[in-house]
XYZ file of N, CA and C in Angstrom:
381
model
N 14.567 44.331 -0.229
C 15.049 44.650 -1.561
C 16.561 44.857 -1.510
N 17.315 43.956 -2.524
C 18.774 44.196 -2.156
C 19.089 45.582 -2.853
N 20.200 46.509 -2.280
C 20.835 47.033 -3.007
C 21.140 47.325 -4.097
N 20.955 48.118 -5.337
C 21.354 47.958 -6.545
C 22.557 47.657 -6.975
N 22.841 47.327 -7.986
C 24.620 47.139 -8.561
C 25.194 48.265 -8.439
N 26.417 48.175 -8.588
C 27.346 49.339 -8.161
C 27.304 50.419 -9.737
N 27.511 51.685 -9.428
C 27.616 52.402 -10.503
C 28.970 52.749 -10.987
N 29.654 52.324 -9.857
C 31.492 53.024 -10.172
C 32.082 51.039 -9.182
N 33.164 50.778 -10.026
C 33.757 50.090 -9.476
C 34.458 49.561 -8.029
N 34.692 51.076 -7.405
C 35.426 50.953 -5.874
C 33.727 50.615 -5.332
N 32.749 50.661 -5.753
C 31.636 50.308 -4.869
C 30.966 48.239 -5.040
N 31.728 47.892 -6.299
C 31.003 47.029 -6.365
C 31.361 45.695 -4.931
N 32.754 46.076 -4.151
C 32.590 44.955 -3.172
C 31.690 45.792 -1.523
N 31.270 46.594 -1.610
C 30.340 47.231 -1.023
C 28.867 46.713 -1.088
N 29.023 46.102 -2.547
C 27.377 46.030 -2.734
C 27.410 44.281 -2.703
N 28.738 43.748 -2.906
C 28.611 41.956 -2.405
C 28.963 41.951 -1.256
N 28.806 42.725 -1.157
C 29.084 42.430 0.948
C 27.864 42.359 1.548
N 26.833 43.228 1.118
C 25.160 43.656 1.665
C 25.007 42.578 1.016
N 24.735 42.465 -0.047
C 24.226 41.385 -0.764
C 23.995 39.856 -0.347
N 25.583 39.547 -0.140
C 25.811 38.488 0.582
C 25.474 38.252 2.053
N 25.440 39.009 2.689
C 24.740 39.154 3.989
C 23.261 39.443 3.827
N 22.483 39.380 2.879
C 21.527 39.105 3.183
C 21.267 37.334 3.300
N 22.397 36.564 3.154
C 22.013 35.593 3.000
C 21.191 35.238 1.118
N 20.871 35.401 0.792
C 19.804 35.204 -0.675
C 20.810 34.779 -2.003
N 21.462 33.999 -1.847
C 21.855 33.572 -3.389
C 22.111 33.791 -4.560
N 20.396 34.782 -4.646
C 19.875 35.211 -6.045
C 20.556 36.401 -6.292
N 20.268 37.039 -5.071
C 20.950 38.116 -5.155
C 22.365 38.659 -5.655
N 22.949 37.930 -4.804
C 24.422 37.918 -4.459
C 24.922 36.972 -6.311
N 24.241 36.182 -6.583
C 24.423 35.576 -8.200
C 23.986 37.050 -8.867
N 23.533 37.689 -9.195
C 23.326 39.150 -9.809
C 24.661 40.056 -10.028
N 25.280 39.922 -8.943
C 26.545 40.761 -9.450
C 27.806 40.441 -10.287
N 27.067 39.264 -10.787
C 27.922 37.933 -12.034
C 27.863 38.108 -13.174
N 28.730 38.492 -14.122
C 28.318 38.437 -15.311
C 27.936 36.775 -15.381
N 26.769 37.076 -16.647
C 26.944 35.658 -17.405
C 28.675 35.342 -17.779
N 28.520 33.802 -17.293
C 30.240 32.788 -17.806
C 31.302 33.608 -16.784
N 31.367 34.355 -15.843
C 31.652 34.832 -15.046
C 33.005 33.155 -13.988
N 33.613 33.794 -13.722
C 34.576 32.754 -13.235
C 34.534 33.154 -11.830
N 34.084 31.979 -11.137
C 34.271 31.793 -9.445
C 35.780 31.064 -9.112
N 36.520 31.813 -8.056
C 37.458 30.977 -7.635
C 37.298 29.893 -6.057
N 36.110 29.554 -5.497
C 35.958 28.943 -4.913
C 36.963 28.076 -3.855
N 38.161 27.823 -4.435
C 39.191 27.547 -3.398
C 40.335 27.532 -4.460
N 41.799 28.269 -4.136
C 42.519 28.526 -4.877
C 42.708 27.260 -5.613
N 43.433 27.835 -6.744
C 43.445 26.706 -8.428
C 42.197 26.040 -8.686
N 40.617 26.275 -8.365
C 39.501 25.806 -8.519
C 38.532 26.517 -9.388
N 38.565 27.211 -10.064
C 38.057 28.269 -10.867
C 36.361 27.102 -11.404
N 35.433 27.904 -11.127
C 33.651 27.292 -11.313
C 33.296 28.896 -12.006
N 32.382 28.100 -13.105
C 31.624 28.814 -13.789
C 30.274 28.669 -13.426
N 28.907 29.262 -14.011
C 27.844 28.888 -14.138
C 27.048 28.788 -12.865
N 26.204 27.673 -12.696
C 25.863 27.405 -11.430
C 26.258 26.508 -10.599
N 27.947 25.892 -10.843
C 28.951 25.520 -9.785
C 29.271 26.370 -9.300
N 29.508 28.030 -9.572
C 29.838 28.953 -8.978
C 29.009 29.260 -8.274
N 27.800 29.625 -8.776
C 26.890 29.974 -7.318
C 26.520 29.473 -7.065
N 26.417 27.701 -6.114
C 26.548 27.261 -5.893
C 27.574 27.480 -4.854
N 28.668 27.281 -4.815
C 30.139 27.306 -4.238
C 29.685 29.190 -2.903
N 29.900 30.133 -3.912
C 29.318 30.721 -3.012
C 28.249 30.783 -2.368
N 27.106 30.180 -2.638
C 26.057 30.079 -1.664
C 26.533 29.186 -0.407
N 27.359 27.804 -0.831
C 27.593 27.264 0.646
C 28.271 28.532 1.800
N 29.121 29.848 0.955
C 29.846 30.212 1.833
C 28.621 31.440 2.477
N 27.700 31.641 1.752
C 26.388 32.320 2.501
C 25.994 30.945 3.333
N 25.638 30.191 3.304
C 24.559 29.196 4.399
C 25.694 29.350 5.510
N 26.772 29.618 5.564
C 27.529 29.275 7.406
C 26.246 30.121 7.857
N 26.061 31.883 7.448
C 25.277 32.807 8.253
C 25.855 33.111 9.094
N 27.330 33.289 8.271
C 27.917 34.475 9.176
C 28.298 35.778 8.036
N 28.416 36.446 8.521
C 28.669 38.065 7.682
C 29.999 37.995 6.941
N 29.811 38.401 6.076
C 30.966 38.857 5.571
C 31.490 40.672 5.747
N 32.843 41.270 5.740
C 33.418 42.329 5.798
C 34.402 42.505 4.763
N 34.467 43.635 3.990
C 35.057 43.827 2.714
C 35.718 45.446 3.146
N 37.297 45.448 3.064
C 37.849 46.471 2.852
C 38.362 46.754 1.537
N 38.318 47.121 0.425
C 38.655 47.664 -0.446
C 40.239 48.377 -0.171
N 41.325 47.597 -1.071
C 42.735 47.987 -0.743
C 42.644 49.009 -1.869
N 42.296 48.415 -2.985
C 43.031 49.159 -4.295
C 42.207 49.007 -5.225
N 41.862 50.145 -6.320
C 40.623 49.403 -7.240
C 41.330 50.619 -8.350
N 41.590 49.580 -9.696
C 42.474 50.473 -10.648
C 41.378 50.162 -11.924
N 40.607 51.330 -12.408
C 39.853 50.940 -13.548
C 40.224 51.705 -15.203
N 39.940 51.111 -15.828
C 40.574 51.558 -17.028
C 38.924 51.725 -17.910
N 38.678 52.592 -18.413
C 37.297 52.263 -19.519
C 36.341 51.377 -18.870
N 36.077 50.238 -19.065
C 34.960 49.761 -18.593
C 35.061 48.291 -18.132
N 36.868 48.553 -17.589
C 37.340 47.391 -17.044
C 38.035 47.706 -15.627
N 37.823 46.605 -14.358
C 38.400 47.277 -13.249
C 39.276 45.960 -12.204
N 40.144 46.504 -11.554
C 41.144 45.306 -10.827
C 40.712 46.036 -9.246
N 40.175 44.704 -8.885
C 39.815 45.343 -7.325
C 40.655 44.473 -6.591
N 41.691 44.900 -5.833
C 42.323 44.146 -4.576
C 41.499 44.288 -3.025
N 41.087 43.788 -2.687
C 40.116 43.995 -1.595
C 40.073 42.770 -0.454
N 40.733 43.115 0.631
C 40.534 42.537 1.746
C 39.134 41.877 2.678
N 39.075 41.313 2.643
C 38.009 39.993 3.282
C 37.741 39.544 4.414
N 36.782 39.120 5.770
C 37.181 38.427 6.213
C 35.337 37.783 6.304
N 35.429 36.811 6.365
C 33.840 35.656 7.261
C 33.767 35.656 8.378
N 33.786 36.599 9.772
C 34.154 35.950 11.243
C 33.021 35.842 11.694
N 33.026 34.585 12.649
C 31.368 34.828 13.963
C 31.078 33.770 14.002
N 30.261 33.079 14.930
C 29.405 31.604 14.796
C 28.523 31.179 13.973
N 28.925 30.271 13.114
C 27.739 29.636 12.111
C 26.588 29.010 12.866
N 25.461 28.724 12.217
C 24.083 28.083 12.382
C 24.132 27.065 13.446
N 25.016 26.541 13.128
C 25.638 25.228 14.640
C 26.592 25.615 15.154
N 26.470 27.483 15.653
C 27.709 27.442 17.063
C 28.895 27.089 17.228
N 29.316 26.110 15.781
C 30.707 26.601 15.484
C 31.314 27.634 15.134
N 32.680 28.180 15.466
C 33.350 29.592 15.051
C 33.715 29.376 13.721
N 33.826 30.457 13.135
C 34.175 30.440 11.673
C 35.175 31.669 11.573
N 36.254 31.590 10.728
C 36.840 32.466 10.590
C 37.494 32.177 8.980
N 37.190 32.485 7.987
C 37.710 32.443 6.610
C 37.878 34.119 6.304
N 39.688 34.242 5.478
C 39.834 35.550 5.252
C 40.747 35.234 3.862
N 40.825 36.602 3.225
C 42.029 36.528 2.252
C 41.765 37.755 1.358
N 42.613 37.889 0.778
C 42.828 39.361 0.285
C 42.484 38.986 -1.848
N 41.209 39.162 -2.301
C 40.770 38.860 -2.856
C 41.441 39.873 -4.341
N 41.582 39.117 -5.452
C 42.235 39.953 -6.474
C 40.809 39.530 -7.923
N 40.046 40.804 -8.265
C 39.068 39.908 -8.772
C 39.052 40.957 -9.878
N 38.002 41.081 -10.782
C 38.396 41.666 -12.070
C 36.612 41.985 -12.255
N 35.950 43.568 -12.615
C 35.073 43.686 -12.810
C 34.715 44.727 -13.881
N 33.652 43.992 -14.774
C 33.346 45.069 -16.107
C 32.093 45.548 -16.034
N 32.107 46.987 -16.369
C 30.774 47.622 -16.564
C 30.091 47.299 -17.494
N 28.780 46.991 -17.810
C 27.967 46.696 -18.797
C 27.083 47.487 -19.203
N 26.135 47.159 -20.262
C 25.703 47.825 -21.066
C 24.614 48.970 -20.443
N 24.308 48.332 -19.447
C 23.300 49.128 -18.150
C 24.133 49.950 -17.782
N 25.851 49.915 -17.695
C 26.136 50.965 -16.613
C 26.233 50.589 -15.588
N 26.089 49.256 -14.761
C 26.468 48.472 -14.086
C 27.855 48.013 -13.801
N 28.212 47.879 -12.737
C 29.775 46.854 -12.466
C 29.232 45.454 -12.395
N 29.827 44.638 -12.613
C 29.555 42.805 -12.296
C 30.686 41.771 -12.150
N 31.284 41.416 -11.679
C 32.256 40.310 -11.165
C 32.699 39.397 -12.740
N 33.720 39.439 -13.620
C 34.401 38.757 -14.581
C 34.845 37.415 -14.135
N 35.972 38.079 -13.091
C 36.590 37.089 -12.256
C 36.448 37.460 -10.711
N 35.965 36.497 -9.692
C 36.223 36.272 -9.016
C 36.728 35.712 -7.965
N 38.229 36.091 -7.605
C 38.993 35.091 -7.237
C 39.165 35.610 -5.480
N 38.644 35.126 -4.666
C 38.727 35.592 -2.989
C 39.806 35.643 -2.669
N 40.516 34.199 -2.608
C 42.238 34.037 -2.324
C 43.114 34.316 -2.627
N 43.160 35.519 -3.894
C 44.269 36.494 -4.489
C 45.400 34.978 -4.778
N 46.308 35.318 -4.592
C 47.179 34.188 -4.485
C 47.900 32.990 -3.401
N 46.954 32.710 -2.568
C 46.839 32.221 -2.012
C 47.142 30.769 -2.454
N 47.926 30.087 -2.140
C 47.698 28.538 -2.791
C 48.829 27.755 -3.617
């Protein structure tokens, strides 16, 4: 059973980190609002299910992800998370993997009381 959604914002890259390490898709698509914007590789912005999609390839390597939380500034029921990243370890075929970047992403609480991903952009400005 994954994790629930986050209740306060500095937790919601806490809970896509478990999430996403479980490997499961479904899951890890849950912390999306609907029309929710994926940044998939800088200037590439995917909605819908190009977005999850896009992140699921970056779940199938099956390697972990690690999330430090730099800065998380929330206003009412809107929040700016700067949060450090990295993918390290051997994928499924024993290749090394190492993808990182300091992620600048944007998350709103909803009607549940929930946090959920607006924008998610990994590569901050990268690009």
């Amino acid at each position: 059973m994954p994790r629930p959604l986050a209740d306060r914002p500095e937790d919601v890259p806490a809970v896509f980190a478990e999430r996403f390490n479980t490997g499961d898709p479904a899951a890890t698509a849950e912390l999306y609002e609907p029309g929710a914007v994926f940044v998939a590789s800088p200037g590439s912005p995917l909605t819908g299910a190009d977005a999850h999609a896009a992140n699921a390839r970056f779940q199938a390597l099956g390697v972990p992800i690690t999330v430090r939380p730099r800065q998380v500034y929330a206003t009412g029921e809107i929040a700016l998370l700067i949060v450090d990243w990295v993918i390290d370890g051997t994928d499924r075929e024993g290749r090394p993997v190492r993808i990182d970047g300091t992620a600048t992403d944007i998350a709103r609480r909803g009607g549940d009381g929930r946090w959920r991903y607006v924008v998610d952009n990994p590569f901050g400005l990268a690009g």
